[in-house]
mmCIF file of C-alpha atoms in Angstrom:
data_model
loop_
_atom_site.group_PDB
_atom_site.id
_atom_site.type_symbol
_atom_site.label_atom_id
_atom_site.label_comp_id
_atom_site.label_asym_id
_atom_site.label_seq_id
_atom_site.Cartn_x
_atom_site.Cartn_y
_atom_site.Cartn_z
ATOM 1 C CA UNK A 1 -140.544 164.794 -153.974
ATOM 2 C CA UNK A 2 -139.141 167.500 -151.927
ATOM 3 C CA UNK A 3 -139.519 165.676 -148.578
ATOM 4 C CA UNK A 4 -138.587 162.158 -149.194
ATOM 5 C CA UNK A 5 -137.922 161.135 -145.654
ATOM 6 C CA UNK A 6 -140.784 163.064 -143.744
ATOM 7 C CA UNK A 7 -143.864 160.458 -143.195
ATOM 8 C CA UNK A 8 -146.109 163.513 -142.485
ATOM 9 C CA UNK A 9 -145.458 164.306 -146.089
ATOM 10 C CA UNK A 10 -146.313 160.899 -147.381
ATOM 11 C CA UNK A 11 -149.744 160.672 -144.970
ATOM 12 C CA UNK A 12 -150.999 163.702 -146.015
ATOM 13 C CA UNK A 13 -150.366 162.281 -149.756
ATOM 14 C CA UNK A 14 -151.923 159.180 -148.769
ATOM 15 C CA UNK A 15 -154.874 161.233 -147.210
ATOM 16 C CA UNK A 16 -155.007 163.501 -150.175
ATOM 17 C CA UNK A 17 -155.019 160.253 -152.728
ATOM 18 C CA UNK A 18 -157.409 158.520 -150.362
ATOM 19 C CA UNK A 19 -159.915 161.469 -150.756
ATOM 20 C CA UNK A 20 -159.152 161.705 -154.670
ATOM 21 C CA UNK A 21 -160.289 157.566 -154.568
ATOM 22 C CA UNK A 22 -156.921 156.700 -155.770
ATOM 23 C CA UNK A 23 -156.730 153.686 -152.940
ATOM 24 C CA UNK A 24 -153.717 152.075 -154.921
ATOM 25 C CA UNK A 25 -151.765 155.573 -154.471
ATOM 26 C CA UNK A 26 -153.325 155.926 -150.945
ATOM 27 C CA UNK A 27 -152.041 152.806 -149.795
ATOM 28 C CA UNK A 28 -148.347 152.997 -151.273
ATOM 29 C CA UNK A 29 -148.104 156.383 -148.983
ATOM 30 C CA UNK A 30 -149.687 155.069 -146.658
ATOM 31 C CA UNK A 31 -147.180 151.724 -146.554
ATOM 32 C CA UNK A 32 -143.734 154.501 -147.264
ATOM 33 C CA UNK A 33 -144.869 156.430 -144.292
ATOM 34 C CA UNK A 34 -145.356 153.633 -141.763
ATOM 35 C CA UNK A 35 -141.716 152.358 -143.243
ATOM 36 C CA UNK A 36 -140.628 155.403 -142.345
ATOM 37 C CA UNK A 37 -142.016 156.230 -138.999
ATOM 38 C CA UNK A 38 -143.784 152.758 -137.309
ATOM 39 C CA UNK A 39 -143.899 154.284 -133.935
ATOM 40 C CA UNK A 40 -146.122 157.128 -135.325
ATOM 41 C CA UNK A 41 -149.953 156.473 -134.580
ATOM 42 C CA UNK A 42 -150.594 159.070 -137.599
ATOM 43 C CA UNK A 43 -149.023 156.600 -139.826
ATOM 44 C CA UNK A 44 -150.538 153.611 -138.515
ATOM 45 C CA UNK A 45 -153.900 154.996 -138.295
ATOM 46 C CA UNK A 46 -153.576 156.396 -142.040
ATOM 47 C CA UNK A 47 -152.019 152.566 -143.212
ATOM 48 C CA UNK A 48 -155.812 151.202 -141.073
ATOM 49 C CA UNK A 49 -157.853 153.708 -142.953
ATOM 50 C CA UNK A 50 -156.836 152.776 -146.506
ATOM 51 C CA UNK A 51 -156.840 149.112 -146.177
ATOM 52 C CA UNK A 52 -160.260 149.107 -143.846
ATOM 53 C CA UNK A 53 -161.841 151.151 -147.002
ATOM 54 C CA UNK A 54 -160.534 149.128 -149.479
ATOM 55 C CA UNK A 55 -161.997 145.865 -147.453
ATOM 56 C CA UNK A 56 -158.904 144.127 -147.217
ATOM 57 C CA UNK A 57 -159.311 143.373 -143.659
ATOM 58 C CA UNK A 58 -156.924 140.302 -143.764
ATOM 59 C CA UNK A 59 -153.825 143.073 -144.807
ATOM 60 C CA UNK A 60 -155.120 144.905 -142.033
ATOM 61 C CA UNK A 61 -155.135 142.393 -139.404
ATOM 62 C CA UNK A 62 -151.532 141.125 -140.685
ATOM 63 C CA UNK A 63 -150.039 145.100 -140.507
ATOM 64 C CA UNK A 64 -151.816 145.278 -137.191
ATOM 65 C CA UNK A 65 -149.595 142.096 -136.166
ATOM 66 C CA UNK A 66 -146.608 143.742 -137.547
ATOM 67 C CA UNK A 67 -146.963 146.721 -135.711
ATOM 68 C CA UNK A 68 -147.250 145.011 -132.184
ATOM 69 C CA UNK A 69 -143.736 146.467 -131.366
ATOM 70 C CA UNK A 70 -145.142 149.595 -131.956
ATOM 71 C CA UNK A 71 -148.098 149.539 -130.744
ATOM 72 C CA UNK A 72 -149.682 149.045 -127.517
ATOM 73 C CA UNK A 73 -152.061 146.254 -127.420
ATOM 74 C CA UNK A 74 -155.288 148.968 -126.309
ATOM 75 C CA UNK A 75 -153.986 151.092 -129.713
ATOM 76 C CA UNK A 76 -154.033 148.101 -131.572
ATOM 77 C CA UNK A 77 -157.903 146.980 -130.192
ATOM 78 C CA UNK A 78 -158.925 150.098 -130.676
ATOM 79 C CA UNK A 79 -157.703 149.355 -134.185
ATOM 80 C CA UNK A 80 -159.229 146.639 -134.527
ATOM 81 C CA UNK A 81 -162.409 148.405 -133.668
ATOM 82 C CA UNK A 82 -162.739 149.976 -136.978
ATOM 83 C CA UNK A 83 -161.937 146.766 -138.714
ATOM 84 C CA UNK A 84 -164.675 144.795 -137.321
ATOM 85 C CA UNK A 85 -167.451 147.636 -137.030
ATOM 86 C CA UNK A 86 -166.673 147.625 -141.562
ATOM 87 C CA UNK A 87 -166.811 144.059 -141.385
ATOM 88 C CA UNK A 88 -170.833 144.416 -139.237
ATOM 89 C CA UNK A 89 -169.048 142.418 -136.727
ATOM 90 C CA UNK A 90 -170.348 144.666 -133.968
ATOM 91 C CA UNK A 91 -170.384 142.594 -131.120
ATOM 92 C CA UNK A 92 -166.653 141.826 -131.308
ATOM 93 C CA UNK A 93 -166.308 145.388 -131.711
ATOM 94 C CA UNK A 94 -167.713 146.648 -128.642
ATOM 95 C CA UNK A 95 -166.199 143.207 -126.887
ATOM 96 C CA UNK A 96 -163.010 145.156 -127.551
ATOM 97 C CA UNK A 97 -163.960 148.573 -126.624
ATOM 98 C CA UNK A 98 -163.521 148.267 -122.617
ATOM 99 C CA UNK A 99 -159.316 147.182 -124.194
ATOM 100 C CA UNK A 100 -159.255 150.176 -126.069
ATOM 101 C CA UNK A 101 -160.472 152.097 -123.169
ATOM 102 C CA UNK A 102 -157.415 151.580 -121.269
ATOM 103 C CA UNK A 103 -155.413 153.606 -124.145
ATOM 104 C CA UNK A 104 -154.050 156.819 -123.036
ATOM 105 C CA UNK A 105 -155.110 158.530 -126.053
ATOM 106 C CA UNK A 106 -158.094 159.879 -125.531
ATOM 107 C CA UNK A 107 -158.407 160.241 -129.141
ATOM 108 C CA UNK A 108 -157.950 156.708 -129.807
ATOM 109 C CA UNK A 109 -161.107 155.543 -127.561
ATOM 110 C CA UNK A 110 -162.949 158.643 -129.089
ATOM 111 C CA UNK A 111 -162.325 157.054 -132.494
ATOM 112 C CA UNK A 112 -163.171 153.312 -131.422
ATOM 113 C CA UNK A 113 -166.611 154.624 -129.868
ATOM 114 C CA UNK A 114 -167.547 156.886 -132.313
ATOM 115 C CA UNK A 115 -167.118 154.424 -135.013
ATOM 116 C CA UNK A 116 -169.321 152.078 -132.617
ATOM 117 C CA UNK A 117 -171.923 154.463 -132.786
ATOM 118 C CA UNK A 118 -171.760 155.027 -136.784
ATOM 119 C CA UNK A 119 -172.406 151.745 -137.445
ATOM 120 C CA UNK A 120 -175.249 151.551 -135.082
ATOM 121 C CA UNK A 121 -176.766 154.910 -135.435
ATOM 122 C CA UNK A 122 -176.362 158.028 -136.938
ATOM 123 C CA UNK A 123 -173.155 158.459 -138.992
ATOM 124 C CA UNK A 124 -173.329 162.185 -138.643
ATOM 125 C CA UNK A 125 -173.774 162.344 -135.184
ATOM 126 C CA UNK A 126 -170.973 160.358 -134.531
ATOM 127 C CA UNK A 127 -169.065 162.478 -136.146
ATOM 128 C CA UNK A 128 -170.000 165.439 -134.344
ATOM 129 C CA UNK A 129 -169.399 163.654 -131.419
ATOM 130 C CA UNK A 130 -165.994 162.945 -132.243
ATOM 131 C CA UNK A 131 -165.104 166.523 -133.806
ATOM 132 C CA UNK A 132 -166.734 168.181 -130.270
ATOM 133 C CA UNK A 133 -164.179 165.402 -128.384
ATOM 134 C CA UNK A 134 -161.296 167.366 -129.856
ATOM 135 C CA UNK A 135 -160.997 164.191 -132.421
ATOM 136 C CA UNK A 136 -161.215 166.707 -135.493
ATOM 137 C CA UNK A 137 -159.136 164.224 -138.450
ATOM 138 C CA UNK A 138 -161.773 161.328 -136.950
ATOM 139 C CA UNK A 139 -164.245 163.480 -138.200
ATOM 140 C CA UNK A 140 -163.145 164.639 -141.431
ATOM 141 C CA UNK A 141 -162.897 160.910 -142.028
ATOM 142 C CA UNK A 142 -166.413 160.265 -140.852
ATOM 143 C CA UNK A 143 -167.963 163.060 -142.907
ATOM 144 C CA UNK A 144 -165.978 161.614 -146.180
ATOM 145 C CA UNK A 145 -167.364 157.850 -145.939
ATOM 146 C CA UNK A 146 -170.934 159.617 -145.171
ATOM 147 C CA UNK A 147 -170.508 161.930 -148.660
ATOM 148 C CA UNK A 148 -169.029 158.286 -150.041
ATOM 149 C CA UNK A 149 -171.835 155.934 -149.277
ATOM 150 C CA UNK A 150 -174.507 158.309 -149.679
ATOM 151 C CA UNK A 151 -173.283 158.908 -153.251
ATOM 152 C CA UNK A 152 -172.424 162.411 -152.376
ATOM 153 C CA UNK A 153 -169.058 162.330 -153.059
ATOM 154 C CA UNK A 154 -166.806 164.892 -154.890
ATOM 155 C CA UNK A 155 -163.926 162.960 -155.562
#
């Protein structure tokens, strides 16, 4: 309310409803606060977490398309990453990894590899992985859908 036009403000409401399972909320930040700042990978990657979790990889694939003026194509396969590693489609996945790899976020490829190696291999150790790496929100995130699917969570 106080901060209308500040997309910070409406991803950490989006990440707030997100962890509160509210996905409908989740994604209406998360949609306000790409409106508001496309060029801002915080946004983007906030608008990829909520529809990814929700399994409406079509949505994701079409906001991915949408953002290509504000993306690079290696942020937007390393993206894609996460949307094909939910989907099992692993092989695609990694086919895109050495893509991603060109991104100069480091964080970026950290995020695309260690969600390669939580879907084939320990979840928790990727996560790790990624938190050591400097990649400390990839982690939170990781820890969450590990409390989620193990049935853990305190939502």
């Amino acid at each position: 309310k106080n901060y209308p036009d500040k997309a910070s403000v409406w991803v950490l409401l989006a990440n707030y409803k997100f962890v509160k399972q509210d996905f409908e909320g989740a994604l209406a930040a998360a949609r306000e606060a790409v409106r508001l700042a496309p060029d801002d990978i915080s946004t983007q990657m906030q608008l990829q977490q909520v529809l990814v979790r929700k399994g409406s990889y079509a949505e994701a694939e079409t906001s991915l398309e949408a953002a290509r003026g504000h993306l690079s194509d290696t942020e937007i396969a390393c993206f894609r990453i996460d949307i094909l590693v939910d989907q099992q489609k692993l092989s695609e996945a990694q086919a895109l990894l050495p893509t991603c790899e060109r991104d100069k976020s480091e964080e970026m490829v950290r995020v695309a590899r260690a969600n390669i190696a939580m879907a084939t291999g320990d979840g928790a150790k990727a996560a790790d992985a990624a938190y050591s790496a400097g990649a400390e929100d990839v982690a939170h995130n990781h820890r969450a859908r590990m409390l989620y699917v193990n049935g853990d969570y305190l939502g």
